[in-house]
PDB file of C-alpha atoms in Angstrom:
ATOM      1  CA  MET A   1    -125.637  21.687  -3.968  1.00  0.00           C
ATOM      2  CA  ILE A   2    -124.450  18.326  -2.596  1.00  0.00           C
ATOM      3  CA  LEU A   3    -126.664  16.461  -5.051  1.00  0.00           C
ATOM      4  CA  THR A   4    -125.059  18.337  -7.948  1.00  0.00           C
ATOM      5  CA  PHE A   5    -121.599  17.501  -6.636  1.00  0.00           C
ATOM      6  CA  VAL A   6    -122.496  13.804  -6.292  1.00  0.00           C
ATOM      7  CA  LEU A   7    -123.932  13.727  -9.819  1.00  0.00           C
ATOM      8  CA  ILE A   8    -120.769  15.301 -11.235  1.00  0.00           C
ATOM      9  CA  ILE A   9    -118.564  12.774  -9.429  1.00  0.00           C
ATOM     10  CA  LEU A  10    -120.737   9.881 -10.629  1.00  0.00           C
ATOM     11  CA  SER A  11    -120.611  11.083 -14.234  1.00  0.00           C
ATOM     12  CA  ILE A  12    -116.806  11.337 -14.055  1.00  0.00           C
ATOM     13  CA  ILE A  13    -116.557   7.800 -12.682  1.00  0.00           C
ATOM     14  CA  ILE A  14    -118.945   6.388 -15.277  1.00  0.00           C
ATOM     15  CA  SER A  15    -117.153   8.102 -18.161  1.00  0.00           C
ATOM     16  CA  SER A  16    -113.774   6.828 -16.969  1.00  0.00           C
ATOM     17  CA  LEU A  17    -115.166   3.288 -16.723  1.00  0.00           C
ATOM     18  CA  ALA A  18    -116.575   3.544 -20.245  1.00  0.00           C
ATOM     19  CA  LYS A  19    -113.140   4.493 -21.563  1.00  0.00           C
ATOM     20  CA  ASP A  20    -111.681   1.309 -20.068  1.00  0.00           C
ATOM     21  CA  THR A  21    -113.966  -0.868 -22.194  1.00  0.00           C
ATOM     22  CA  CYS A  22    -112.069  -2.851 -24.787  1.00  0.00           C
ATOM     23  CA  TRP A  23    -112.452  -1.366 -28.267  1.00  0.00           C
ATOM     24  CA  GLY A  24    -113.304  -4.793 -29.687  1.00  0.00           C
ATOM     25  CA  GLU A  25    -116.392  -5.123 -27.516  1.00  0.00           C
ATOM     26  CA  LYS A  26    -117.978  -2.274 -29.474  1.00  0.00           C
ATOM     27  CA  LEU A  27    -117.590  -4.498 -32.558  1.00  0.00           C
ATOM     28  CA  GLY A  28    -118.899  -7.616 -30.834  1.00  0.00           C
ATOM     29  CA  TYR A  29    -115.533  -9.239 -30.073  1.00  0.00           C
ATOM     30  CA  PRO A  30    -113.961  -9.922 -26.684  1.00  0.00           C
ATOM     31  CA  CYS A  31    -110.583  -8.590 -25.684  1.00  0.00           C
ATOM     32  CA  CYS A  32    -107.648 -10.965 -25.737  1.00  0.00           C
ATOM     33  CA  PRO A  33    -106.451 -11.826 -22.255  1.00  0.00           C
ATOM     34  CA  PRO A  34    -103.414  -9.797 -21.130  1.00  0.00           C
ATOM     35  CA  THR A  35    -101.236 -12.901 -21.403  1.00  0.00           C
ATOM     36  CA  ASN A  36    -102.117 -13.497 -25.066  1.00  0.00           C
ATOM     37  CA  CYS A  37    -100.953 -10.533 -27.103  1.00  0.00           C
ATOM     38  CA  ARG A  38     -99.697 -12.068 -30.312  1.00  0.00           C
ATOM     39  CA  ILE A  39    -100.943 -10.042 -33.290  1.00  0.00           C
ATOM     40  CA  PHE A  40    -102.338 -12.043 -36.212  1.00  0.00           C
ATOM     41  CA  TYR A  41    -104.106  -9.325 -38.151  1.00  0.00           C
ATOM     42  CA  VAL A  42    -104.210  -5.534 -38.238  1.00  0.00           C
ATOM     43  CA  ASN A  43    -106.920  -3.374 -39.783  1.00  0.00           C
ATOM     44  CA  ASP A  44    -108.334   0.124 -39.315  1.00  0.00           C
ATOM     45  CA  ASP A  45    -110.023  -0.972 -36.083  1.00  0.00           C
ATOM     46  CA  GLY A  46    -106.820  -2.161 -34.424  1.00  0.00           C
ATOM     47  CA  ASP A  47    -104.738  -5.232 -33.684  1.00  0.00           C
ATOM     48  CA  TRP A  48    -106.373  -8.655 -33.628  1.00  0.00           C
ATOM     49  CA  GLY A  49    -105.374 -11.810 -31.803  1.00  0.00           C
ATOM     50  CA  PHE A  50    -106.727 -15.314 -31.591  1.00  0.00           C
ATOM     51  CA  HIS A  51    -107.836 -17.013 -28.372  1.00  0.00           C
ATOM     52  CA  ASN A  52    -109.741 -20.301 -27.919  1.00  0.00           C
ATOM     53  CA  TYR A  53    -110.519 -20.579 -31.648  1.00  0.00           C
ATOM     54  CA  LYS A  54    -111.968 -17.053 -31.772  1.00  0.00           C
ATOM     55  CA  TRP A  55    -110.765 -13.640 -32.869  1.00  0.00           C
ATOM     56  CA  CYS A  56    -110.146 -11.183 -30.067  1.00  0.00           C
ATOM     57  CA  ALA A  57    -109.171  -7.523 -29.911  1.00  0.00           C
ATOM     58  CA  ILE A  58    -105.747  -6.658 -28.556  1.00  0.00           C
ATOM     59  CA  ASP A  59    -106.077  -3.703 -26.226  1.00  0.00           C
ATOM     60  CA  LYS A  60    -102.637  -2.163 -25.849  1.00  0.00           C
ATOM     61  CA  LYS A  61    -103.658  -0.579 -22.548  1.00  0.00           C
ATOM     62  CA  ILE A  62    -104.125  -3.939 -20.865  1.00  0.00           C
ATOM     63  CA  CYS A  63    -102.036  -6.255 -22.985  1.00  0.00           C
ATOM     64  CA  ASP A  64     -98.725  -7.345 -21.513  1.00  0.00           C
ATOM     65  CA  SER A  65     -96.784  -8.795 -24.445  1.00  0.00           C
ATOM     66  CA  SER A  66     -93.922  -9.858 -22.194  1.00  0.00           C
ATOM     67  CA  LYS A  67     -96.232 -12.537 -20.753  1.00  0.00           C
ATOM     68  CA  SER A  68     -97.633 -13.732 -24.076  1.00  0.00           C
ATOM     69  CA  THR A  69     -98.569 -17.390 -24.116  1.00  0.00           C
ATOM     70  CA  GLU A  70     -98.406 -17.436 -27.912  1.00  0.00           C
ATOM     71  CA  THR A  71     -94.662 -17.151 -28.338  1.00  0.00           C
ATOM     72  CA  THR A  72     -94.305 -19.676 -31.140  1.00  0.00           C
ATOM     73  CA  ASP A  73     -92.172 -18.329 -33.946  1.00  0.00           C
ATOM     74  CA  CYS A  74     -93.099 -19.110 -37.504  1.00  0.00           C
ATOM     75  CA  TRP A  75     -90.874 -22.053 -38.415  1.00  0.00           C
ATOM     76  CA  ALA A  76     -91.713 -21.699 -42.136  1.00  0.00           C
ATOM     77  CA  LYS A  77     -90.091 -18.255 -42.453  1.00  0.00           C
ATOM     78  CA  LYS A  78     -86.626 -19.777 -42.684  1.00  0.00           C
ATOM     79  CA  PHE A  79     -87.849 -21.468 -45.884  1.00  0.00           C
ATOM     80  CA  GLY A  80     -89.324 -18.262 -47.331  1.00  0.00           C
ATOM     81  CA  TYR A  81     -92.954 -18.854 -46.350  1.00  0.00           C
ATOM     82  CA  GLU A  82     -95.374 -17.446 -43.801  1.00  0.00           C
ATOM     83  CA  CYS A  83     -97.165 -19.560 -41.223  1.00  0.00           C
ATOM     84  CA  CYS A  84    -100.836 -20.297 -41.681  1.00  0.00           C
ATOM     85  CA  PRO A  85    -103.234 -18.129 -39.696  1.00  0.00           C
ATOM     86  CA  PRO A  86    -105.215 -19.739 -36.864  1.00  0.00           C
ATOM     87  CA  GLY A  87    -107.868 -22.095 -38.128  1.00  0.00           C
ATOM     88  CA  VAL A  88    -106.026 -23.019 -41.343  1.00  0.00           C
ATOM     89  CA  CYS A  89    -105.146 -26.559 -40.314  1.00  0.00           C
ATOM     90  CA  GLU A  90    -105.721 -28.795 -43.324  1.00  0.00           C
ATOM     91  CA  VAL A  91    -102.412 -30.533 -44.059  1.00  0.00           C
ATOM     92  CA  SER A  92    -101.592 -30.564 -47.783  1.00  0.00           C
ATOM     93  CA  GLN A  93     -98.018 -31.795 -47.435  1.00  0.00           C
ATOM     94  CA  LYS A  94     -95.842 -33.061 -44.614  1.00  0.00           C
ATOM     95  CA  ASP A  95     -92.039 -33.159 -44.500  1.00  0.00           C
ATOM     96  CA  GLU A  96     -89.234 -33.289 -41.944  1.00  0.00           C
ATOM     97  CA  ASN A  97     -89.786 -29.594 -41.145  1.00  0.00           C
ATOM     98  CA  GLY A  98     -93.468 -29.803 -40.338  1.00  0.00           C
ATOM     99  CA  SER A  99     -96.926 -29.723 -41.859  1.00  0.00           C
ATOM    100  CA  TRP A 100     -97.746 -27.457 -44.787  1.00  0.00           C
ATOM    101  CA  GLY A 101    -101.092 -25.948 -45.668  1.00  0.00           C
ATOM    102  CA  ALA A 102    -102.308 -23.351 -48.138  1.00  0.00           C
ATOM    103  CA  TYR A 103    -103.689 -19.879 -47.556  1.00  0.00           C
ATOM    104  CA  ASP A 104    -104.579 -17.305 -50.218  1.00  0.00           C
ATOM    105  CA  GLY A 105    -103.033 -19.529 -52.880  1.00  0.00           C
ATOM    106  CA  GLU A 106     -99.671 -19.755 -51.109  1.00  0.00           C
ATOM    107  CA  TRP A 107     -97.986 -22.453 -49.054  1.00  0.00           C
ATOM    108  CA  CYS A 108     -97.904 -21.814 -45.327  1.00  0.00           C
ATOM    109  CA  GLY A 109     -96.472 -23.618 -42.326  1.00  0.00           C
ATOM    110  CA  ILE A 110     -99.033 -25.017 -39.907  1.00  0.00           C
ATOM    111  CA  ILE A 111     -98.410 -24.278 -36.231  1.00  0.00           C
ATOM    112  CA  PRO A 112    -100.012 -27.166 -34.312  1.00  0.00           C
ATOM    113  CA  SER A 113    -100.941 -25.073 -31.262  1.00  0.00           C
ATOM    114  CA  TYR A 114    -103.204 -22.949 -33.482  1.00  0.00           C
ATOM    115  CA  CYS A 115    -105.128 -26.029 -34.568  1.00  0.00           C
ATOM    116  CA  HIS A 116    -105.764 -27.916 -31.343  1.00  0.00           C
ATOM    117  CA  LYS A 117    -108.060 -26.539 -28.704  1.00  0.00           C
ATOM    118  CA  GLN A 118    -106.148 -25.933 -25.507  1.00  0.00           C
ATOM    119  CA  ASP A 119    -107.953 -25.980 -22.170  1.00  0.00           C
TER     120      ASP A 119
END
């Protein structure tokens, strides 16, 4: 009787721990840290961020967007363009506003912090 009770409790604990696993880990990607919640891409799997030059899954259960370290706004939007996604860092043109690159056949503003590895 006690053994059955212990097994039931253990299975409840294990199943609750399994639910706390980041959804991205099932796809082979780490979760973004709770202080880095900026969304760069959304697909059927969920929201994706970028951390240390790698894609990461944004888990809304653990992500605290109020503490996001990636708070840079896209400076190119005021000129009618999007900013380049992380990793698109080749400068095609430079002006007084910043550096411009190209992504999917369109101009985009390069955000320097997305192009330089930060320790």
